[in-house]
Amino acid sequence: MNLSLSLLTALKDHGAREIFGIPGDFALAFFKQIEESGILPLYTLSHEPAVGFAADASARFYSRLGVAAVTYGAGALNMVNAVASSYAEKVPLVVISGAPGAGERHQGFLLHHQSKSLDSQLAIFREITCDQVVLDDPARAPADIARVLQSCKTQSRPVYIELPRDLVTASCAAVTPLPAPEHDGDALDACVDELLIRLGAAQTPIMLVGIEIKRCGIEDKVAQLARLLNLPVVTTFMGRGLLADADAPLLGTYLGVAGAPDITRAVETSDALLMLGVIVSDTNFGVSERKIDMRKSILALDGRVTIGYHAYAQIPLEALVDGLLARAHRLREQPSGAHPPAYPRGLEADDAAIAPMDIARAVNDVMATAGRMPIASDIGDCLFTALDMENTALVAPGYYASMGYGVPAGLGLQAGGSQRPLILVGDGAFQMTGWELGNCQRYGWDPIVIVFNNCSWEMLRTFQAESAFTNLSDWHFADMAGPLGGNGYRVNTRRELHAALQQALATRGKFQLIEAMIPRGVLSDTLVRYVNGVRRVQSGGVD
């Protein structure tokens, strides 16, 4: 076995199911090994940020390793933003970069794609990955690969692997996966005891779930725990789409002043807020109506459980949930008085202009009859509109908030084998990565894409309306769909939106792009509430 095959086999053994990439001269030999070995399928895209976003979305949606392979310098550094997003949002992404060979390092020339030094790239990726390795010693490589891949899985964050091109086919032993890290059983027992006592003594306990339960693949266990404890469940903004397919007492999504008042009240007044896998970020809590008392909260995140003023270290989230399931009992007989949200339906197919809420209604009408579709959303009003759509599996950069995620993320979902995805994207973000749709024809992908086109960076405009730099030109995206291998529909009215969505659903084998023209200044109801909430917080108007 050679070094490349050892690495590829280890990736598959650790759960990876595909590789997204763009080749380059320092990575050509490795890409040849990927293609000829067939160990993992390879999907090449057009720009490195999209490679990172697609691999990220695959990892998020399927709760497994995502893999992005690129060349040295111009390739890897072009993907830094996508990897930073994965780090911030706890995504297990494996970055593999080709690199100069050992002989090239010592020949005395500056090498193309080199920036400050040959190790500058490694130094940069140290900041946005949880573990790194340069595979410059084939004898040591199996142990190094095993360590790095275990770090990726256990910490649920990106790792970086650099492969010198003159060692791609060097003889190498197979990788033996490391055993799962052990945790302190006595500490876990004590933590479970204290947590159950706290929940049992509470009058208004509630469970708030975040993205880490998806990363750990324990949504079904968490749903079972909520049923067993008879606890109402709310997702965070970042966790929208969690438990969509699970039997759980799910009330909706917490959005503070931008959300449903009963959910906001339940979360913010709880005397035992059990937060499982919740990142305590501004997007999750920045528009809280009132400050949440963390002394009355229980936070399980990053292998640590904090209860009040103290913490239990080295308690993995899955181990905590397993411990609770083994010993928990029904806390109360009466369920919460809150009710699951009713999503808007019943689009009026008339000649009125399109608003974001019309898109939500149109999608909900479709899902009511044709079934739910997974959603890949970009950042901006398309994501806030998604919150008014039927609760379904959703991937989006809700915390890091990088534009350009939606289209390549949708491709990542379909490449991994999901049902046909719905992609929601604004016109500004589509200008960045929408052209990746041209790759669908090679792989048979056929997502449905809805572009929210208001010829504006509209979310930025909501915060700074006086600036003209938020204006964008009308690029007529639908006209470009045909040359890219899909079908395009430019719609200006609700009647046209309804017809286009029906046609898109009925057409398979090609991507379907619906360019929904929205007047500037017309926002979703949720974004309006969110913006007003942020302004209140910034002005000191929220306690």
Coordinates of C-alpha atoms in Angstrom, one line a residue:
M1 CA 0.0 0.0 0.0
N2 CA 1.2 3.5 -0.7
L3 CA 0.8 6.7 1.3
S4 CA -2.1 8.0 -0.7
L5 CA -4.1 4.7 -0.5
S6 CA -3.4 4.5 3.2
L7 CA -4.8 8.0 3.7
L8 CA -7.8 7.4 1.4
T9 CA -8.7 4.1 3.1
A10 CA -8.4 5.7 6.5
L11 CA -10.7 8.5 5.5
K12 CA -13.3 5.9 4.4
D13 CA -12.8 3.9 7.6
H14 CA -13.4 7.0 9.7
G15 CA -16.7 7.7 7.9
A16 CA -15.9 9.9 4.9
R17 CA -17.9 9.0 1.8
E18 CA -16.7 11.4 -0.9
I19 CA -14.1 14.0 -1.7
F20 CA -14.6 17.5 -3.1
G21 CA -11.7 19.1 -4.8
I22 CA -9.9 21.1 -7.4
P23 CA -6.6 19.7 -8.7
G24 CA -3.3 21.6 -9.2
D25 CA 0.2 20.8 -10.0
F26 CA 1.3 20.1 -6.4
A27 CA -1.8 17.8 -6.0
L28 CA -2.0 16.1 -9.4
A29 CA -0.3 12.9 -8.3
F30 CA -2.7 12.6 -5.3
F31 CA -5.8 13.3 -7.5
K32 CA -4.6 10.5 -9.8
Q33 CA -4.6 8.1 -6.9
I34 CA -8.1 9.2 -5.8
E35 CA -9.5 8.7 -9.3
E36 CA -7.8 5.4 -10.1
S37 CA -8.3 3.8 -6.7
G38 CA -12.0 4.4 -6.5
I39 CA -11.9 4.2 -2.7
L40 CA -13.9 7.5 -2.5
P41 CA -15.7 9.2 -5.3
L42 CA -14.3 12.6 -6.4
Y43 CA -16.4 15.6 -7.2
T44 CA -14.5 18.6 -8.7
L45 CA -16.0 22.1 -8.6
S46 CA -14.8 25.4 -10.0
H47 CA -13.5 27.5 -7.1
E48 CA -11.9 26.5 -3.9
P49 CA -14.3 28.3 -1.5
A50 CA -17.1 26.2 -3.1
V51 CA -15.1 23.1 -2.5
G52 CA -14.9 23.9 1.2
F53 CA -18.6 24.8 1.5
A54 CA -19.7 21.6 -0.3
A55 CA -17.6 19.4 1.9
D56 CA -18.7 21.4 5.0
A57 CA -22.4 20.9 4.1
S58 CA -21.9 17.2 3.5
A59 CA -20.3 16.8 6.9
R60 CA -23.1 18.8 8.6
F61 CA -26.0 17.0 6.9
Y62 CA -24.8 13.5 7.2
S63 CA -23.0 13.8 10.6
R64 CA -19.7 12.4 9.1
L65 CA -16.3 13.6 7.9
G66 CA -16.3 16.0 5.0
V67 CA -13.2 16.0 2.8
A68 CA -11.8 18.9 0.7
A69 CA -8.7 18.3 -1.4
V70 CA -6.7 21.2 -3.0
T71 CA -3.3 22.2 -4.2
Y72 CA -0.7 24.1 -2.4
G73 CA -0.8 27.9 -1.9
A74 CA -3.3 29.3 -4.5
G75 CA -5.7 26.4 -3.8
A76 CA -5.5 25.9 0.0
L77 CA -5.3 29.6 0.8
N78 CA -8.3 30.3 -1.4
M79 CA -10.3 28.0 0.9
V80 CA -9.3 29.6 4.2
N81 CA -12.7 31.4 4.7
A82 CA -14.7 28.2 4.2
V83 CA -12.5 26.3 6.7
A84 CA -12.7 29.2 9.2
S85 CA -16.5 28.9 9.0
S86 CA -16.3 25.1 9.6
Y87 CA -14.1 25.7 12.7
A88 CA -16.5 28.4 14.1
E89 CA -19.5 26.1 13.6
K90 CA -17.9 22.9 14.7
V91 CA -17.8 21.0 11.4
P92 CA -15.6 17.9 11.0
L93 CA -13.8 18.8 7.8
V94 CA -10.6 17.2 6.6
V95 CA -8.5 19.5 4.5
I96 CA -5.9 17.8 2.3
S97 CA -3.4 19.9 0.5
G98 CA -0.7 18.9 -2.0
A99 CA 2.7 20.4 -1.2
P100 CA 6.2 20.8 -2.6
G101 CA 8.4 17.7 -2.4
A102 CA 11.3 17.4 0.0
G103 CA 13.8 17.9 -2.8
E104 CA 12.1 21.1 -4.0
R105 CA 12.3 22.5 -0.5
H106 CA 16.1 22.4 -0.5
Q107 CA 16.9 23.5 -4.1
G108 CA 17.2 27.2 -3.2
F109 CA 14.5 28.6 -5.4
L110 CA 11.3 30.3 -4.4
L111 CA 8.5 28.1 -5.5
H112 CA 5.4 29.2 -7.3
H113 CA 2.3 29.5 -4.9
Q114 CA 4.7 30.1 -2.1
S115 CA 3.9 33.2 0.0
K116 CA 6.3 34.2 2.9
S117 CA 7.8 30.8 3.5
L118 CA 7.0 27.2 2.5
D119 CA 5.5 26.7 5.9
S120 CA 3.3 29.8 5.9
Q121 CA 0.3 27.8 4.7
L122 CA 0.7 25.4 7.6
A123 CA 1.0 28.3 10.1
I124 CA -2.2 29.8 8.7
F125 CA -4.2 26.6 9.0
R126 CA -3.0 26.1 12.6
E127 CA -5.3 29.0 13.4
I128 CA -8.5 27.4 11.9
T129 CA -8.0 23.7 12.5
C130 CA -7.8 21.6 15.6
D131 CA -5.0 19.3 14.5
Q132 CA -2.4 19.3 11.7
V133 CA 0.2 17.0 10.1
V134 CA 2.7 17.2 7.3
L135 CA 3.1 13.6 5.9
D136 CA 6.8 13.9 5.3
D137 CA 7.7 10.5 6.9
P138 CA 5.9 7.5 5.5
A139 CA 6.9 5.3 8.5
R140 CA 5.2 7.7 10.9
A141 CA 2.3 8.6 8.6
P142 CA -0.2 5.9 9.8
A143 CA 0.0 7.1 13.4
D144 CA -0.2 10.7 12.4
I145 CA -3.2 10.1 10.2
A146 CA -4.9 8.2 12.9
R147 CA -4.4 11.0 15.4
V148 CA -5.5 13.7 13.1
L149 CA -8.7 11.9 12.0
Q150 CA -9.6 11.1 15.5
S151 CA -9.2 14.7 16.5
C152 CA -11.5 15.7 13.7
K153 CA -14.2 13.3 14.9
T154 CA -13.9 13.8 18.6
Q155 CA -13.6 17.6 18.5
S156 CA -15.9 18.0 15.5
R157 CA -13.6 20.7 13.9
P158 CA -11.5 20.9 10.8
V159 CA -8.0 19.3 10.5
Y160 CA -5.2 19.9 8.1
I161 CA -3.2 17.2 6.2
E162 CA -0.3 18.3 4.0
L163 CA 1.0 15.7 1.5
P164 CA 4.3 16.4 -0.3
R165 CA 4.0 15.4 -3.9
D166 CA 7.1 13.3 -4.0
L167 CA 5.7 11.0 -1.3
V168 CA 2.3 10.3 -2.8
T169 CA 3.2 6.8 -3.8
A170 CA 5.8 6.1 -1.1
S171 CA 5.4 2.7 0.6
C172 CA 3.2 3.0 3.7
A173 CA 1.5 0.8 6.2
A174 CA -2.3 0.8 6.7
V175 CA -3.8 3.2 9.3
T176 CA -5.2 1.6 12.5
P177 CA -7.9 3.8 13.9
L178 CA -7.4 4.9 17.5
P179 CA -9.8 3.7 20.2
A180 CA -12.4 6.2 21.3
P181 CA -11.2 8.5 24.2
E182 CA -12.3 7.3 27.6
H183 CA -14.2 9.5 30.0
D184 CA -14.4 9.5 33.8
G185 CA -17.4 7.3 34.7
D186 CA -17.6 8.6 38.3
A187 CA -17.6 12.2 37.0
L188 CA -20.3 11.3 34.5
D189 CA -22.5 9.7 37.3
A190 CA -22.1 12.7 39.5
C191 CA -23.0 15.0 36.6
V192 CA -26.1 13.0 35.7
D193 CA -27.2 12.9 39.3
E194 CA -26.8 16.7 39.8
L195 CA -28.5 17.4 36.4
L196 CA -31.5 15.3 37.2
I197 CA -31.9 16.8 40.6
R198 CA -31.8 20.3 39.1
L199 CA -34.4 19.4 36.5
G200 CA -36.6 17.6 39.0
A201 CA -36.7 20.6 41.3
A202 CA -37.4 23.1 38.5
Q203 CA -40.9 24.5 37.8
T204 CA -40.2 25.5 34.2
P205 CA -37.5 23.3 32.7
I206 CA -36.9 23.4 29.0
M207 CA -34.4 21.8 26.6
L208 CA -32.6 24.1 24.1
V209 CA -30.7 22.1 21.4
G210 CA -27.9 23.3 19.2
I211 CA -25.7 22.0 16.4
E212 CA -23.5 19.7 18.3
I213 CA -26.3 17.1 18.7
K214 CA -26.3 16.9 14.9
R215 CA -22.5 16.7 14.7
C216 CA -22.6 13.8 17.2
G217 CA -25.4 12.1 15.3
I218 CA -27.6 11.8 18.4
E219 CA -30.8 13.6 17.4
D220 CA -32.8 10.5 17.9
K221 CA -31.3 10.0 21.4
V222 CA -32.1 13.6 22.3
A223 CA -35.6 13.2 21.1
Q224 CA -36.0 10.1 23.2
L225 CA -34.6 11.9 26.2
A226 CA -37.0 14.8 25.8
R227 CA -40.0 12.4 25.6
L228 CA -38.7 10.5 28.6
L229 CA -38.3 13.7 30.7
N230 CA -41.5 15.2 29.2
L231 CA -39.4 18.4 28.5
P232 CA -40.5 20.8 25.7
V233 CA -37.7 21.3 23.2
V234 CA -36.6 24.5 21.3
T235 CA -33.8 24.8 18.8
T236 CA -31.4 27.7 18.5
F237 CA -31.2 29.8 15.4
M238 CA -28.0 27.9 14.4
G239 CA -29.8 24.7 15.2
R240 CA -32.8 25.3 12.9
G241 CA -33.8 22.0 11.3
L242 CA -32.7 19.8 14.2
L243 CA -35.1 17.1 15.2
A244 CA -37.2 17.7 12.1
D245 CA -37.5 14.0 11.5
A246 CA -37.6 12.9 15.1
D247 CA -40.5 12.3 17.4
A248 CA -39.8 15.1 19.9
P249 CA -42.0 17.7 21.7
L250 CA -40.5 20.4 19.5
L251 CA -42.0 23.9 19.9
G252 CA -39.9 25.8 17.3
T253 CA -36.8 28.0 17.1
Y254 CA -35.7 30.5 19.7
L255 CA -35.1 34.0 18.1
G256 CA -35.5 36.3 21.1
V257 CA -37.5 39.4 20.3
A258 CA -37.6 38.3 16.6
G259 CA -39.4 35.0 17.4
A260 CA -42.6 33.7 18.8
P261 CA -43.4 35.3 22.2
D262 CA -44.3 32.1 23.9
I263 CA -41.0 30.5 22.9
T264 CA -39.0 33.5 23.9
R265 CA -40.7 33.6 27.3
A266 CA -40.3 29.8 27.8
V267 CA -36.5 30.0 27.2
E268 CA -35.7 33.2 29.0
T269 CA -37.8 32.6 32.1
S270 CA -36.8 28.9 32.5
D271 CA -35.4 28.0 35.9
A272 CA -33.6 25.0 34.4
L273 CA -32.5 25.7 30.8
L274 CA -30.8 22.5 29.6
M275 CA -28.7 23.5 26.6
L276 CA -27.3 20.6 24.7
G277 CA -24.7 21.4 22.1
V278 CA -25.5 25.1 22.0
I279 CA -22.9 27.6 20.9
V280 CA -23.3 30.7 23.1
S281 CA -23.0 33.2 20.3
D282 CA -24.5 36.5 19.3
T283 CA -26.6 35.0 16.5
N284 CA -28.2 32.6 19.1
F285 CA -28.6 35.0 21.9
G286 CA -27.9 38.5 20.6
V287 CA -31.6 39.5 20.4
S288 CA -32.7 38.1 23.7
E289 CA -35.6 40.0 25.2
R290 CA -34.0 39.6 28.6
K291 CA -30.6 38.4 29.7
I292 CA -30.7 34.6 30.3
D293 CA -29.5 33.7 33.8
M294 CA -26.7 31.3 33.2
R295 CA -26.6 30.4 36.9
K296 CA -29.9 28.6 36.3
S297 CA -28.8 27.1 33.1
I298 CA -27.0 23.8 32.2
L299 CA -24.6 23.9 29.2
A300 CA -23.2 20.8 27.7
L301 CA -20.7 21.7 24.9
D302 CA -17.2 20.8 23.8
G303 CA -16.9 17.8 26.2
R304 CA -17.8 19.9 29.2
V305 CA -20.9 20.3 31.3
T306 CA -21.4 23.5 33.2
I307 CA -24.1 23.7 35.9
G308 CA -24.4 27.0 37.7
Y309 CA -21.0 28.0 39.0
H310 CA -19.0 24.8 38.4
A311 CA -18.2 22.4 35.6
Y312 CA -17.6 18.7 34.8
A313 CA -14.7 18.3 32.4
Q314 CA -14.2 15.5 29.9
I315 CA -17.9 14.6 29.6
P316 CA -18.7 13.9 25.9
L317 CA -22.2 15.0 24.9
E318 CA -23.2 11.6 23.7
A319 CA -22.0 10.0 27.0
L320 CA -24.0 12.6 28.9
V321 CA -27.2 11.8 26.9
D322 CA -26.6 8.1 27.3
G323 CA -26.2 8.5 31.0
L324 CA -29.4 10.5 31.3
L325 CA -31.3 8.0 29.2
A326 CA -30.2 5.2 31.5
R327 CA -31.3 6.9 34.6
A328 CA -33.9 9.5 33.8
H329 CA -37.6 9.3 34.6
R330 CA -40.7 11.4 33.7
L331 CA -40.4 14.7 35.6
R332 CA -44.0 15.7 35.2
E333 CA -47.2 14.5 33.7
Q334 CA -48.5 17.7 32.1
P335 CA -46.7 18.9 28.9
S336 CA -45.9 22.5 28.3
G337 CA -48.7 24.9 27.3
A338 CA -46.8 26.1 24.3
H339 CA -47.7 24.8 20.8
P340 CA -45.7 24.0 17.7
P341 CA -45.7 26.9 15.2
A342 CA -48.1 27.0 12.3
Y343 CA -46.2 27.8 9.2
P344 CA -47.7 30.2 6.6
R345 CA -49.5 28.5 3.7
G346 CA -51.9 29.3 1.0
L347 CA -50.0 31.4 -1.6
E348 CA -52.4 33.7 -3.5
A349 CA -51.4 33.1 -7.1
D350 CA -52.3 36.5 -8.4
D351 CA -50.4 39.4 -10.1
A352 CA -49.1 41.0 -7.0
A353 CA -45.3 41.5 -6.6
I354 CA -43.3 38.8 -4.8
A355 CA -42.3 39.2 -1.1
P356 CA -40.1 36.8 0.8
M357 CA -43.2 35.6 2.8
D358 CA -44.7 34.6 -0.5
I359 CA -41.8 32.3 -1.2
A360 CA -42.2 30.8 2.2
R361 CA -45.9 30.1 1.5
A362 CA -45.2 28.7 -1.9
V363 CA -42.6 26.3 -0.5
N364 CA -44.8 25.3 2.4
D365 CA -47.7 24.6 0.0
V366 CA -45.3 22.3 -2.0
M367 CA -44.0 20.5 1.0
A368 CA -47.6 19.9 2.3
T369 CA -48.4 17.9 -0.9
A370 CA -45.0 16.6 -2.2
G371 CA -43.2 16.1 1.1
R372 CA -40.4 17.9 2.8
M373 CA -37.1 18.7 1.0
P374 CA -33.8 19.4 2.7
I375 CA -32.8 23.0 2.5
A376 CA -29.3 24.6 1.9
S377 CA -29.5 28.3 2.6
D378 CA -27.1 31.1 2.2
I379 CA -27.0 33.9 4.7
G380 CA -29.3 36.9 4.5
D381 CA -33.1 37.2 4.2
C382 CA -33.3 33.9 2.4
L383 CA -32.2 32.2 5.7
F384 CA -34.7 34.3 7.8
T385 CA -37.4 33.3 5.2
A386 CA -36.4 29.7 5.7
L387 CA -37.4 30.0 9.4
D388 CA -41.0 30.5 8.2
M389 CA -40.8 27.3 6.1
E390 CA -41.8 23.9 7.2
N391 CA -39.3 22.6 9.7
T392 CA -37.0 20.4 7.6
A393 CA -33.4 19.5 7.5
L394 CA -31.4 22.7 7.0
V395 CA -27.7 23.6 6.5
A396 CA -26.7 27.2 6.7
P397 CA -23.8 29.3 8.2
G398 CA -26.0 30.8 10.9
Y399 CA -23.1 32.0 13.1
Y400 CA -20.1 32.6 10.9
A401 CA -22.5 34.1 8.3
S402 CA -20.3 33.9 5.2
M403 CA -22.0 34.7 1.9
G404 CA -21.7 32.2 -1.0
Y405 CA -22.5 29.1 1.0
G406 CA -25.9 28.1 -0.3
V407 CA -25.3 26.8 -3.8
P408 CA -22.2 24.7 -3.2
A409 CA -23.8 23.5 0.0
G410 CA -26.8 22.2 -1.9
L411 CA -24.5 20.4 -4.3
G412 CA -22.7 18.8 -1.3
L413 CA -26.0 17.5 0.0
Q414 CA -27.0 15.9 -3.3
A415 CA -23.5 14.5 -3.9
G416 CA -23.8 12.7 -0.6
G417 CA -27.0 10.9 -1.7
S418 CA -29.7 13.1 -0.2
Q419 CA -33.1 13.6 -1.8
R420 CA -33.4 16.6 -4.1
P421 CA -32.4 19.7 -2.2
L422 CA -33.9 23.2 -2.2
I423 CA -31.3 25.9 -2.3
L424 CA -32.2 29.4 -1.1
V425 CA -29.8 32.2 -2.0
G426 CA -29.7 36.0 -2.4
D427 CA -28.5 37.7 -5.6
G428 CA -25.4 39.0 -3.9
A429 CA -24.3 35.5 -2.8
F430 CA -25.3 34.0 -6.1
Q431 CA -22.9 36.3 -7.8
M432 CA -20.1 34.7 -5.7
T433 CA -20.7 30.9 -6.1
G434 CA -23.9 30.5 -8.2
W435 CA -21.9 29.5 -11.2
E436 CA -21.0 26.2 -9.5
L437 CA -24.4 25.0 -10.8
G438 CA -22.6 24.5 -14.1
N439 CA -21.1 21.4 -12.6
C440 CA -24.5 19.7 -12.1
Q441 CA -24.6 18.4 -15.6
R442 CA -21.5 16.3 -15.1
Y443 CA -22.9 14.6 -12.0
G444 CA -26.6 14.5 -12.7
W445 CA -27.5 16.8 -9.9
D446 CA -30.8 18.6 -10.1
P447 CA -31.4 20.9 -7.2
I448 CA -34.2 23.5 -7.1
V449 CA -32.6 27.0 -6.6
I450 CA -34.6 30.0 -5.6
V451 CA -32.7 33.3 -6.0
F452 CA -34.0 36.2 -3.9
N453 CA -33.2 38.9 -6.4
N454 CA -33.7 42.5 -5.1
C455 CA -30.6 43.8 -7.0
S456 CA -29.2 44.7 -3.6
W457 CA -27.2 43.5 -0.6
E458 CA -30.5 43.9 1.2
M459 CA -29.6 42.8 4.6
L460 CA -26.7 45.2 4.7
R461 CA -29.1 47.9 3.5
T462 CA -31.4 47.3 6.5
F463 CA -28.6 48.3 8.8
Q464 CA -27.3 51.2 6.7
A465 CA -30.0 52.4 4.4
E466 CA -28.2 55.6 3.4
S467 CA -25.3 53.9 1.6
A468 CA -25.5 53.4 -2.2
F469 CA -22.8 50.7 -2.3
T470 CA -25.4 48.1 -1.3
N471 CA -27.0 48.5 -4.8
L472 CA -26.3 45.7 -7.3
S473 CA -26.9 45.4 -11.0
D474 CA -29.6 43.1 -12.5
W475 CA -27.6 40.2 -13.9
H476 CA -30.7 38.2 -15.2
F477 CA -29.6 34.9 -13.7
A478 CA -32.4 32.9 -15.2
D479 CA -31.1 33.7 -18.7
M480 CA -27.8 32.0 -17.8
A481 CA -29.4 28.8 -16.6
G482 CA -29.7 27.2 -20.0
P483 CA -26.0 27.6 -21.0
L484 CA -25.0 26.2 -17.6
G485 CA -27.1 23.1 -18.2
G486 CA -30.3 23.9 -16.3
N487 CA -33.7 25.6 -16.7
G488 CA -34.3 29.1 -15.6
Y489 CA -37.5 31.0 -14.7
R490 CA -37.6 34.7 -14.0
V491 CA -40.7 35.5 -12.0
N492 CA -42.1 38.9 -11.0
T493 CA -45.6 38.0 -9.6
R494 CA -47.0 35.4 -7.2
R495 CA -48.8 33.7 -10.1
E496 CA -45.5 33.3 -12.0
L497 CA -43.8 32.1 -8.8
H498 CA -46.4 29.4 -8.3
A499 CA -46.2 28.2 -11.9
A500 CA -42.4 28.2 -11.9
L501 CA -42.2 26.2 -8.7
Q502 CA -44.6 23.6 -10.0
Q503 CA -42.7 23.3 -13.3
A504 CA -39.4 23.0 -11.4
L505 CA -40.8 20.2 -9.2
A506 CA -42.0 18.3 -12.3
T507 CA -38.7 18.5 -14.1
R508 CA -35.9 16.1 -13.1
G509 CA -32.3 15.6 -14.4
K510 CA -31.4 19.3 -14.6
F511 CA -31.1 22.0 -12.0
Q512 CA -34.0 24.4 -11.8
L513 CA -33.3 28.1 -11.1
I514 CA -36.2 30.3 -10.1
E515 CA -35.1 34.0 -10.1
A516 CA -37.7 35.7 -7.8
M517 CA -37.7 39.4 -8.4
I518 CA -38.4 41.2 -5.1
P519 CA -38.7 45.0 -4.7
R520 CA -36.0 46.6 -2.7
G521 CA -36.9 47.2 0.9
V522 CA -39.3 44.3 1.0
L523 CA -38.2 42.0 3.8
S524 CA -39.4 38.8 5.5
D525 CA -41.4 39.4 8.7
T526 CA -38.7 37.5 10.7
L527 CA -35.9 39.7 9.4
V528 CA -37.8 42.9 10.2
R529 CA -38.2 41.7 13.8
Y530 CA -34.6 40.6 14.0
V531 CA -33.2 43.9 12.7
N532 CA -35.5 45.8 15.1
G533 CA -34.3 43.6 17.9
V534 CA -30.6 44.2 17.1
R535 CA -31.2 47.9 17.0
R536 CA -32.9 47.7 20.4
V537 CA -30.0 45.8 21.9
Q538 CA -27.5 48.2 20.4
S539 CA -29.4 51.2 21.7
G540 CA -29.7 49.7 25.2
G541 CA -33.5 49.2 24.9
V542 CA -33.4 45.5 25.9
D543 CA -32.8 44.4 29.5

